[in-house]
Amino acid sequence: MHDGAKIAGGLVLFAAVMTSPFWYNALTAAPSAVPAVDPPPNGSKECVEARSYMRANHMDLLNEWREAVVREGERSYVSTTNGRAFEMSLSRTCLDCHANKAEFCDRCHTFMAVAPDCWSCHVEPKEAP
Amino acid sequence: MTDTSRRGFLKIAGLSLAGAAGGSALLGAGGGPEPVVEGLPADPAGAGRRLAMVVDLRRFGHDDELIERCIRACHQAHHVPDFGDDRKNEVKWMWAEDFESAFSSAEFAYLRSDLEGKPTLLLCNHCDNPPCTRVCPTKATWRRDDDGIVMMDWHRCIGCRYCIVACPYGSRSFNWADPRPHLAAPHADFPTRMRGVVEKCTFCEERLARGLEPACVEACANDEIVFGDLNDPGSKVRRLLAEHLAIRRKPGLGTRPEVYYIVEDPQTLIEAAPAAVVTGAAETDHA
């Protein structure tokens, strides 16, 4: 019954070691910044849908486009936001404005640790010589 | 009083009908036409078609230059990789075989000398009764009801290769290796494929959607290949088939292939062809 101090010290040491990664990151790492998305280099102000919708749901929209184009043969998409018609095409429409895939797609995907495999088949326009 | 009330009822009924009609007309006018994408016809051709191809073998010589040109146009447009002499990895949408091999089921004997060993352009036959689509477990390949194209969805292909086994024409290829390092000039107009996916000719459906002819047809200057709608009695494919003897590959299998080959001898074309056919051949037939 004389080891209370040792036990308490051991517990404190244990807690310190276990939580050390959190302390280490809190004290040293730069605050993790959500990557900013630059406006399209071609100066376009209108996306196919509202910005907030695109940020949250572009993957669903792209899935819908894929089904429509490949399986239904429908290639034209009428925006519910601005009523304009767009071709449902990742390389032609999306990348027409957001020309830099590395900055536009990859930056957020890396931050979110997601790895969509769009580009294992679709060709990034600037890859073409 | 019943008369007046009936009269009143009819009046009100008539007025409301007229109002409804006028209202919908106004609504229709207010909505305006559906916006369209430039260069992308709203409905380039419509449904109820049966797209087919006629390869006019009379116009193909024994030299491979024209065939090479067609294959190059197709493979370049669709990112078909070139593995050179590596036959194991070979991927092809369009290729050439000797006439006798191409039409092996016809069992030609004492074949006309100009057809012997004649390189014959081959591609997916876009069968009316395609065996490949029936075996696909994921519906990654299917026959489009509105134009008869046997389509592929490379997103959905799991690479099981049942379709390759089912196709009696060898029209399907499997990507055993990553095709990307073997592409001549990648462009953004068409996707590539990835390792583990089956691919084949799609009758250039992505070009048809833009109102263009298939790449191989465009590569031919003199109607060596003609493309069009068999359901349209006035189409050039129908005229060619009505006026010439055309054969199909392995018709006995019941796949109902929709690529036709005209085999009359070149002399017939010059001497006996009706003038209408020769001049008609100069027009372009937009599918």
Tab-separated table of C-alpha atoms in Angstrom:
chain	number	residue	atom	x	y	z
A	1	MET	CA	0.000	0.000	0.000
A	2	HIS	CA	2.996	2.296	-0.413
A	3	ASP	CA	2.992	2.377	-4.232
A	4	GLY	CA	0.247	4.987	-4.709
A	5	ALA	CA	2.701	7.570	-6.008
A	6	LYS	CA	4.242	5.118	-8.467
A	7	ILE	CA	0.832	4.106	-9.771
A	8	ALA	CA	-0.315	7.694	-10.120
A	9	GLY	CA	2.958	8.651	-11.795
A	10	GLY	CA	2.657	5.692	-14.120
A	11	LEU	CA	-0.877	6.667	-15.057
A	12	VAL	CA	0.173	10.232	-15.742
A	13	LEU	CA	3.074	9.024	-17.861
A	14	PHE	CA	0.809	6.610	-19.719
A	15	ALA	CA	-1.745	9.344	-20.447
A	16	ALA	CA	0.991	11.683	-21.604
A	17	VAL	CA	2.479	9.114	-23.972
A	18	MET	CA	-0.890	8.057	-25.353
A	19	THR	CA	-2.032	11.592	-26.065
A	20	SER	CA	1.360	12.798	-27.283
A	21	PRO	CA	0.432	12.795	-30.996
A	22	PHE	CA	-2.404	15.187	-30.285
A	23	TRP	CA	-0.183	17.481	-28.242
A	24	TYR	CA	2.552	17.273	-30.790
A	25	ASN	CA	0.225	18.229	-33.618
A	26	ALA	CA	-1.546	20.910	-31.605
A	27	LEU	CA	1.741	22.564	-30.712
A	28	THR	CA	3.773	22.183	-33.898
A	29	ALA	CA	1.616	21.597	-37.002
A	30	ALA	CA	0.269	24.525	-38.942
A	31	PRO	CA	-3.497	24.809	-38.665
A	32	SER	CA	-4.945	22.610	-41.409
A	33	ALA	CA	-6.553	24.890	-43.937
A	34	VAL	CA	-9.432	23.802	-46.120
A	35	PRO	CA	-8.087	24.185	-49.640
A	36	ALA	CA	-9.464	27.202	-51.413
A	37	VAL	CA	-10.872	26.707	-54.874
A	38	ASP	CA	-9.661	29.305	-57.314
A	39	PRO	CA	-12.131	30.861	-59.717
A	40	PRO	CA	-11.946	29.398	-63.225
A	41	PRO	CA	-9.003	30.816	-65.167
A	42	ASN	CA	-11.213	31.582	-68.163
A	43	GLY	CA	-13.228	34.051	-66.077
A	44	SER	CA	-16.494	32.156	-66.305
A	45	LYS	CA	-18.903	33.146	-63.551
A	46	GLU	CA	-21.568	30.492	-64.034
A	47	CYS	CA	-21.284	26.855	-63.167
A	48	VAL	CA	-23.835	24.272	-64.269
A	49	GLU	CA	-25.463	24.580	-60.854
A	50	ALA	CA	-25.088	26.806	-57.793
A	51	ARG	CA	-21.656	26.821	-56.192
A	52	SER	CA	-22.829	25.421	-52.872
A	53	TYR	CA	-24.646	22.587	-54.611
A	54	MET	CA	-21.625	21.779	-56.747
A	55	ARG	CA	-19.296	21.737	-53.759
A	56	ALA	CA	-21.457	19.272	-51.912
A	57	ASN	CA	-22.935	17.196	-54.723
A	58	HIS	CA	-20.727	17.328	-57.815
A	59	MET	CA	-20.017	13.617	-57.514
A	60	ASP	CA	-23.734	12.791	-57.652
A	61	LEU	CA	-24.221	15.132	-60.571
A	62	LEU	CA	-21.330	13.495	-62.423
A	63	ASN	CA	-22.807	10.069	-61.749
A	64	GLU	CA	-26.122	11.242	-63.179
A	65	TRP	CA	-24.347	12.648	-66.216
A	66	ARG	CA	-22.490	9.408	-66.737
A	67	GLU	CA	-25.708	7.397	-66.674
A	68	ALA	CA	-27.453	9.853	-68.971
A	69	VAL	CA	-24.707	10.015	-71.590
A	70	VAL	CA	-23.546	6.430	-71.687
A	71	ARG	CA	-26.749	4.557	-71.036
A	72	GLU	CA	-29.489	6.897	-72.252
A	73	GLY	CA	-27.584	8.696	-74.999
A	74	GLU	CA	-28.693	12.065	-73.551
A	75	ARG	CA	-25.934	14.635	-73.797
A	76	SER	CA	-27.563	17.931	-72.978
A	77	TYR	CA	-28.121	19.125	-69.412
A	78	VAL	CA	-30.336	22.086	-68.621
A	79	SER	CA	-29.241	23.853	-65.467
A	80	THR	CA	-31.915	24.229	-62.804
A	81	THR	CA	-30.042	27.296	-61.536
A	82	ASN	CA	-29.657	29.450	-64.626
A	83	GLY	CA	-31.619	27.581	-67.303
A	84	ARG	CA	-28.654	27.313	-69.629
A	85	ALA	CA	-27.892	24.116	-71.518
A	86	PHE	CA	-24.574	22.361	-71.009
A	87	GLU	CA	-23.042	19.329	-72.602
A	88	MET	CA	-22.773	16.567	-70.033
A	89	SER	CA	-19.056	16.020	-70.346
A	90	LEU	CA	-16.319	15.955	-67.750
A	91	SER	CA	-13.476	16.779	-70.128
A	92	ARG	CA	-15.366	19.159	-72.369
A	93	THR	CA	-17.586	21.042	-69.932
A	94	CYS	CA	-16.118	20.856	-66.424
A	95	LEU	CA	-12.492	21.041	-67.483
A	96	ASP	CA	-13.307	23.736	-70.018
A	97	CYS	CA	-13.550	26.224	-67.153
A	98	HIS	CA	-11.689	24.418	-64.404
A	99	ALA	CA	-8.786	23.764	-66.713
A	100	ASN	CA	-6.256	22.784	-64.084
A	101	LYS	CA	-7.118	19.339	-62.768
A	102	ALA	CA	-4.263	19.335	-60.258
A	103	GLU	CA	-5.494	22.509	-58.611
A	104	PHE	CA	-9.199	22.065	-59.068
A	105	CYS	CA	-9.820	18.354	-58.513
A	106	ASP	CA	-6.793	16.927	-56.819
A	107	ARG	CA	-6.268	19.555	-54.128
A	108	CYS	CA	-9.616	18.899	-52.437
A	109	HIS	CA	-9.590	15.191	-53.115
A	110	THR	CA	-6.192	14.876	-51.468
A	111	PHE	CA	-7.362	16.931	-48.506
A	112	MET	CA	-10.467	14.778	-48.161
A	113	ALA	CA	-8.439	11.599	-48.719
A	114	VAL	CA	-10.730	10.412	-51.504
A	115	ALA	CA	-9.422	8.895	-54.718
A	116	PRO	CA	-12.019	8.914	-57.484
A	117	ASP	CA	-10.758	7.088	-60.568
A	118	CYS	CA	-12.260	9.395	-63.223
A	119	TRP	CA	-8.879	10.154	-64.708
A	120	SER	CA	-7.705	6.622	-65.146
A	121	CYS	CA	-9.803	6.694	-68.323
A	122	HIS	CA	-10.922	10.254	-68.999
A	123	VAL	CA	-8.199	12.369	-70.492
A	124	GLU	CA	-7.291	15.667	-68.937
A	125	PRO	CA	-7.302	18.233	-71.744
A	126	LYS	CA	-3.822	19.525	-71.071
A	127	GLU	CA	-2.427	15.966	-71.129
A	128	ALA	CA	-3.095	16.057	-74.830
A	129	PRO	CA	-0.094	17.426	-76.714
B	1	MET	CA	-85.737	26.069	-65.699
B	2	THR	CA	-83.860	22.884	-66.599
B	3	ASP	CA	-83.260	24.324	-70.063
B	4	THR	CA	-81.652	27.493	-68.778
B	5	SER	CA	-79.534	25.669	-66.262
B	6	ARG	CA	-78.373	23.222	-68.923
B	7	ARG	CA	-77.618	26.168	-71.175
B	8	GLY	CA	-75.737	27.829	-68.341
B	9	PHE	CA	-73.824	24.663	-67.636
B	10	LEU	CA	-72.818	24.292	-71.293
B	11	LYS	CA	-71.716	27.922	-71.400
B	12	ILE	CA	-69.550	27.545	-68.346
B	13	ALA	CA	-68.157	24.259	-69.587
B	14	GLY	CA	-67.295	25.790	-72.962
B	15	LEU	CA	-65.682	28.820	-71.362
B	16	SER	CA	-63.567	26.745	-69.032
B	17	LEU	CA	-62.434	24.521	-71.909
B	18	ALA	CA	-61.473	27.569	-73.935
B	19	GLY	CA	-59.747	29.054	-70.921
B	20	ALA	CA	-57.778	25.869	-70.316
B	21	ALA	CA	-56.704	25.692	-73.943
B	22	GLY	CA	-55.708	29.359	-74.011
B	23	GLY	CA	-53.918	29.048	-70.715
B	24	SER	CA	-51.819	26.136	-71.777
B	25	ALA	CA	-51.006	27.872	-75.056
B	26	LEU	CA	-49.835	30.905	-73.085
B	27	LEU	CA	-47.813	28.734	-70.742
B	28	GLY	CA	-46.243	26.983	-73.706
B	29	ALA	CA	-45.287	30.288	-75.277
B	30	GLY	CA	-43.903	31.614	-71.992
B	31	GLY	CA	-41.664	28.580	-71.491
B	32	GLY	CA	-39.775	29.220	-74.717
B	33	PRO	CA	-37.770	26.588	-76.586
B	34	GLU	CA	-35.573	24.175	-74.683
B	35	PRO	CA	-32.031	25.556	-74.544
B	36	VAL	CA	-29.534	23.598	-76.616
B	37	VAL	CA	-25.798	23.094	-76.557
B	38	GLU	CA	-23.942	24.485	-79.540
B	39	GLY	CA	-22.671	21.781	-81.876
B	40	LEU	CA	-24.836	19.178	-80.199
B	41	PRO	CA	-28.082	18.643	-82.086
B	42	ALA	CA	-31.039	18.295	-79.704
B	43	ASP	CA	-32.118	15.085	-81.378
B	44	PRO	CA	-29.559	14.337	-84.077
B	45	ALA	CA	-31.406	11.470	-85.644
B	46	GLY	CA	-34.289	10.245	-83.550
B	47	ALA	CA	-35.429	6.816	-82.534
B	48	GLY	CA	-36.706	3.920	-84.617
B	49	ARG	CA	-33.538	3.550	-86.611
B	50	ARG	CA	-31.477	0.519	-87.489
B	51	LEU	CA	-27.978	1.730	-88.132
B	52	ALA	CA	-25.898	-0.404	-90.438
B	53	MET	CA	-22.722	-0.276	-92.443
B	54	VAL	CA	-22.046	-1.365	-95.995
B	55	VAL	CA	-18.415	-2.097	-96.854
B	56	ASP	CA	-18.082	-1.908	-100.604
B	57	LEU	CA	-15.341	-4.454	-101.275
B	58	ARG	CA	-15.370	-3.524	-104.974
B	59	ARG	CA	-13.841	-0.215	-104.029
B	60	PHE	CA	-11.172	-1.724	-101.798
B	61	GLY	CA	-8.160	-2.885	-103.755
B	62	HIS	CA	-5.643	-5.465	-102.724
B	63	ASP	CA	-3.390	-2.820	-101.281
B	64	ASP	CA	-3.765	-2.149	-97.605
B	65	GLU	CA	-3.395	1.605	-97.751
B	66	LEU	CA	-7.104	2.454	-97.547
B	67	ILE	CA	-7.707	-0.185	-94.910
B	68	GLU	CA	-4.800	1.175	-92.904
B	69	ARG	CA	-6.252	4.662	-93.202
B	70	CYS	CA	-9.644	3.523	-91.866
B	71	ILE	CA	-8.092	1.592	-89.002
B	72	ARG	CA	-5.829	4.490	-88.114
B	73	ALA	CA	-8.721	6.963	-88.094
B	74	CYS	CA	-10.760	4.684	-85.852
B	75	HIS	CA	-8.003	3.767	-83.459
B	76	GLN	CA	-6.767	7.326	-83.191
B	77	ALA	CA	-10.259	8.670	-82.472
B	78	HIS	CA	-10.953	6.088	-79.797
B	79	HIS	CA	-7.601	5.693	-78.077
B	80	VAL	CA	-7.117	2.116	-79.167
B	81	PRO	CA	-3.625	1.190	-77.981
B	82	ASP	CA	-1.008	-0.146	-80.366
B	83	PHE	CA	0.957	-3.043	-78.927
B	84	GLY	CA	2.844	-3.682	-82.154
B	85	ASP	CA	3.663	-7.345	-82.668
B	86	ASP	CA	2.574	-8.292	-79.173
B	87	ARG	CA	-0.481	-10.290	-80.208
B	88	LYS	CA	-1.317	-11.365	-76.682
B	89	ASN	CA	-2.118	-7.792	-75.675
B	90	GLU	CA	-3.604	-6.737	-79.000
B	91	VAL	CA	-6.619	-4.410	-78.804
B	92	LYS	CA	-8.590	-3.731	-81.987
B	93	TRP	CA	-11.828	-2.081	-83.003
B	94	MET	CA	-11.154	-2.505	-86.673
B	95	TRP	CA	-8.867	-4.925	-88.425
B	96	ALA	CA	-8.354	-6.762	-91.702
B	97	GLU	CA	-8.411	-10.428	-92.570
B	98	ASP	CA	-8.257	-12.389	-95.799
B	99	PHE	CA	-11.582	-12.604	-97.567
B	100	GLU	CA	-11.750	-16.397	-97.098
B	101	SER	CA	-11.087	-16.119	-93.362
B	102	ALA	CA	-13.523	-13.261	-92.935
B	103	PHE	CA	-16.290	-15.280	-94.580
B	104	SER	CA	-15.147	-18.710	-93.452
B	105	SER	CA	-18.715	-19.954	-92.994
B	106	ALA	CA	-19.388	-19.434	-96.710
B	107	GLU	CA	-16.826	-22.171	-97.454
B	108	PHE	CA	-15.877	-20.708	-100.790
B	109	ALA	CA	-14.282	-23.127	-103.226
B	110	TYR	CA	-12.580	-22.125	-106.471
B	111	LEU	CA	-12.956	-18.562	-105.308
B	112	ARG	CA	-12.832	-15.759	-107.838
B	113	SER	CA	-9.176	-14.867	-108.110
B	114	ASP	CA	-9.572	-11.183	-107.206
B	115	LEU	CA	-11.181	-12.130	-103.903
B	116	GLU	CA	-8.561	-14.673	-102.942
B	117	GLY	CA	-6.548	-13.290	-100.055
B	118	LYS	CA	-8.181	-9.909	-100.433
B	119	PRO	CA	-7.797	-7.895	-97.238
B	120	THR	CA	-11.263	-7.376	-95.809
B	121	LEU	CA	-12.057	-4.710	-93.260
B	122	LEU	CA	-13.712	-6.134	-90.157
B	123	LEU	CA	-15.347	-4.565	-87.130
B	124	CYS	CA	-18.133	-5.195	-84.641
B	125	ASN	CA	-21.230	-6.239	-86.592
B	126	HIS	CA	-23.661	-4.544	-84.207
B	127	CYS	CA	-25.868	-7.595	-84.460
B	128	ASP	CA	-29.617	-7.351	-84.244
B	129	ASN	CA	-29.498	-10.412	-82.024
B	130	PRO	CA	-26.183	-9.941	-80.231
B	131	PRO	CA	-24.965	-12.897	-78.166
B	132	CYS	CA	-22.428	-10.736	-76.326
B	133	THR	CA	-25.028	-8.583	-74.587
B	134	ARG	CA	-26.968	-11.580	-73.414
B	135	VAL	CA	-24.082	-13.019	-71.429
B	136	CYS	CA	-22.924	-9.791	-69.786
B	137	PRO	CA	-23.526	-10.143	-66.032
B	138	THR	CA	-23.423	-6.390	-65.344
B	139	LYS	CA	-25.250	-5.021	-68.385
B	140	ALA	CA	-22.046	-3.254	-69.337
B	141	THR	CA	-22.904	-4.010	-72.954
B	142	TRP	CA	-26.354	-3.803	-74.451
B	143	ARG	CA	-28.172	-3.182	-77.690
B	144	ARG	CA	-29.650	0.308	-77.919
B	145	ASP	CA	-33.324	0.056	-78.814
B	146	ASP	CA	-33.545	3.339	-80.691
B	147	ASP	CA	-30.759	2.742	-83.224
B	148	GLY	CA	-29.510	-0.822	-82.776
B	149	ILE	CA	-25.975	0.094	-81.727
B	150	VAL	CA	-24.382	-2.499	-79.476
B	151	MET	CA	-23.046	-0.156	-76.815
B	152	MET	CA	-20.508	-0.529	-74.068
B	153	ASP	CA	-20.349	1.084	-70.649
B	154	TRP	CA	-16.726	0.880	-69.621
B	155	HIS	CA	-17.603	2.180	-66.177
B	156	ARG	CA	-19.558	-0.961	-65.563
B	157	CYS	CA	-17.413	-3.640	-67.236
B	158	ILE	CA	-15.867	-5.959	-64.669
B	159	GLY	CA	-13.631	-7.686	-67.197
B	160	CYS	CA	-15.128	-11.160	-66.950
B	161	ARG	CA	-14.733	-11.601	-70.731
B	162	TYR	CA	-17.891	-13.647	-71.238
B	163	CYS	CA	-18.740	-11.324	-74.126
B	164	ILE	CA	-15.436	-12.124	-75.817
B	165	VAL	CA	-16.314	-15.793	-75.669
B	166	ALA	CA	-19.843	-15.131	-76.901
B	167	CYS	CA	-18.905	-12.996	-79.908
B	168	PRO	CA	-18.438	-15.232	-82.954
B	169	TYR	CA	-16.605	-12.510	-84.864
B	170	GLY	CA	-13.682	-11.759	-82.554
B	171	SER	CA	-14.804	-8.146	-82.370
B	172	ARG	CA	-14.002	-7.681	-78.715
B	173	SER	CA	-10.630	-7.119	-77.108
B	174	PHE	CA	-9.520	-7.235	-73.522
B	175	ASN	CA	-7.102	-4.795	-71.951
B	176	TRP	CA	-4.591	-7.168	-70.434
B	177	ALA	CA	-2.226	-4.271	-69.835
B	178	ASP	CA	-2.662	-0.586	-69.121
B	179	PRO	CA	-3.377	0.865	-72.571
B	180	ARG	CA	-2.216	4.381	-71.769
B	181	PRO	CA	1.518	3.987	-72.444
B	182	HIS	CA	0.657	2.553	-75.871
B	183	LEU	CA	-1.385	5.440	-77.229
B	184	ALA	CA	-0.027	7.457	-80.119
B	185	ALA	CA	-1.618	10.845	-79.420
B	186	PRO	CA	-4.041	11.094	-76.497
B	187	HIS	CA	-6.752	13.725	-76.819
B	188	ALA	CA	-9.587	14.836	-74.562
B	189	ASP	CA	-12.395	14.046	-77.017
B	190	PHE	CA	-12.708	10.414	-75.988
B	191	PRO	CA	-11.776	8.475	-72.875
B	192	THR	CA	-9.159	5.771	-72.783
B	193	ARG	CA	-9.828	2.470	-71.101
B	194	MET	CA	-8.078	0.970	-68.123
B	195	ARG	CA	-6.573	-2.419	-67.511
B	196	GLY	CA	-9.169	-5.165	-67.061
B	197	VAL	CA	-11.861	-3.790	-69.383
B	198	VAL	CA	-13.280	-5.168	-72.632
B	199	GLU	CA	-13.660	-2.814	-75.578
B	200	LYS	CA	-14.946	-2.781	-79.146
B	201	CYS	CA	-16.366	-0.575	-81.888
B	202	THR	CA	-19.396	1.517	-80.906
B	203	PHE	CA	-20.302	2.684	-84.444
B	204	CYS	CA	-18.855	6.040	-83.310
B	205	GLU	CA	-21.950	6.833	-81.295
B	206	GLU	CA	-20.131	9.831	-79.776
B	207	ARG	CA	-19.623	11.232	-83.289
B	208	LEU	CA	-23.169	10.424	-84.387
B	209	ALA	CA	-24.424	12.474	-81.430
B	210	ARG	CA	-22.661	15.476	-82.969
B	211	GLY	CA	-24.098	14.816	-86.391
B	212	LEU	CA	-20.830	13.396	-87.745
B	213	GLU	CA	-20.262	10.188	-89.661
B	214	PRO	CA	-18.229	7.364	-88.131
B	215	ALA	CA	-14.475	7.955	-88.275
B	216	CYS	CA	-13.819	5.100	-90.729
B	217	VAL	CA	-16.531	6.366	-93.083
B	218	GLU	CA	-15.028	9.828	-92.924
B	219	ALA	CA	-11.573	8.398	-93.674
B	220	CYS	CA	-12.885	7.012	-96.977
B	221	ALA	CA	-13.123	9.511	-99.779
B	222	ASN	CA	-15.186	7.516	-102.279
B	223	ASP	CA	-17.951	5.732	-100.399
B	224	GLU	CA	-15.869	2.657	-99.752
B	225	ILE	CA	-17.814	2.422	-96.516
B	226	VAL	CA	-21.387	3.669	-96.332
B	227	PHE	CA	-23.272	4.157	-93.101
B	228	GLY	CA	-26.958	4.762	-92.577
B	229	ASP	CA	-30.383	3.714	-91.392
B	230	LEU	CA	-31.819	0.455	-92.710
B	231	ASN	CA	-35.299	1.464	-91.562
B	232	ASP	CA	-35.241	4.399	-93.960
B	233	PRO	CA	-36.096	3.024	-97.424
B	234	GLY	CA	-34.433	6.029	-99.072
B	235	SER	CA	-31.124	5.741	-97.247
B	236	LYS	CA	-27.971	5.046	-99.182
B	237	VAL	CA	-27.343	1.773	-97.357
B	238	ARG	CA	-30.770	0.529	-98.384
B	239	ARG	CA	-30.223	1.587	-101.985
B	240	LEU	CA	-26.849	-0.147	-102.097
B	241	LEU	CA	-28.276	-3.327	-100.631
B	242	ALA	CA	-31.221	-3.255	-103.001
B	243	GLU	CA	-29.007	-2.929	-106.034
B	244	HIS	CA	-26.036	-5.114	-105.199
B	245	LEU	CA	-25.227	-8.510	-103.860
B	246	ALA	CA	-24.057	-8.126	-100.283
B	247	ILE	CA	-22.979	-10.806	-97.858
B	248	ARG	CA	-22.652	-10.858	-94.092
B	249	ARG	CA	-20.301	-12.726	-91.781
B	250	LYS	CA	-21.552	-16.054	-90.394
B	251	PRO	CA	-25.237	-15.354	-91.002
B	252	GLY	CA	-26.111	-18.959	-90.132
B	253	LEU	CA	-25.487	-18.273	-86.456
B	254	GLY	CA	-28.628	-16.171	-86.249
B	255	THR	CA	-26.901	-13.116	-84.834
B	256	ARG	CA	-28.256	-10.977	-87.682
B	257	PRO	CA	-25.074	-8.942	-88.251
B	258	GLU	CA	-25.569	-5.426	-89.584
B	259	VAL	CA	-22.311	-4.932	-91.444
B	260	TYR	CA	-22.744	-5.840	-95.103
B	261	TYR	CA	-20.062	-6.525	-97.711
B	262	ILE	CA	-20.659	-5.911	-101.397
B	263	VAL	CA	-18.680	-8.484	-103.371
B	264	GLU	CA	-19.468	-7.881	-107.031
B	265	ASP	CA	-16.473	-7.700	-109.245
B	266	PRO	CA	-15.059	-4.282	-110.124
B	267	GLN	CA	-15.855	-4.726	-113.803
B	268	THR	CA	-19.575	-4.976	-113.013
B	269	LEU	CA	-19.433	-1.625	-111.321
B	270	ILE	CA	-18.136	0.095	-114.420
B	271	GLU	CA	-20.132	-1.728	-117.086
B	272	ALA	CA	-23.459	-2.679	-115.599
B	273	ALA	CA	-24.129	-0.336	-112.715
B	274	PRO	CA	-27.162	1.864	-113.294
B	275	ALA	CA	-26.182	5.492	-113.657
B	276	ALA	CA	-28.292	6.419	-110.647
B	277	VAL	CA	-26.130	4.357	-108.342
B	278	VAL	CA	-22.913	5.879	-109.555
B	279	THR	CA	-24.169	9.424	-109.184
B	280	GLY	CA	-26.042	8.616	-105.988
B	281	ALA	CA	-22.794	7.429	-104.497
B	282	ALA	CA	-21.461	10.955	-104.634
B	283	GLU	CA	-23.981	12.293	-102.131
B	284	THR	CA	-23.282	12.060	-98.475
B	285	ASP	CA	-25.670	10.107	-96.356
B	286	HIS	CA	-25.985	11.579	-92.900
B	287	ALA	CA	-27.039	9.068	-90.361
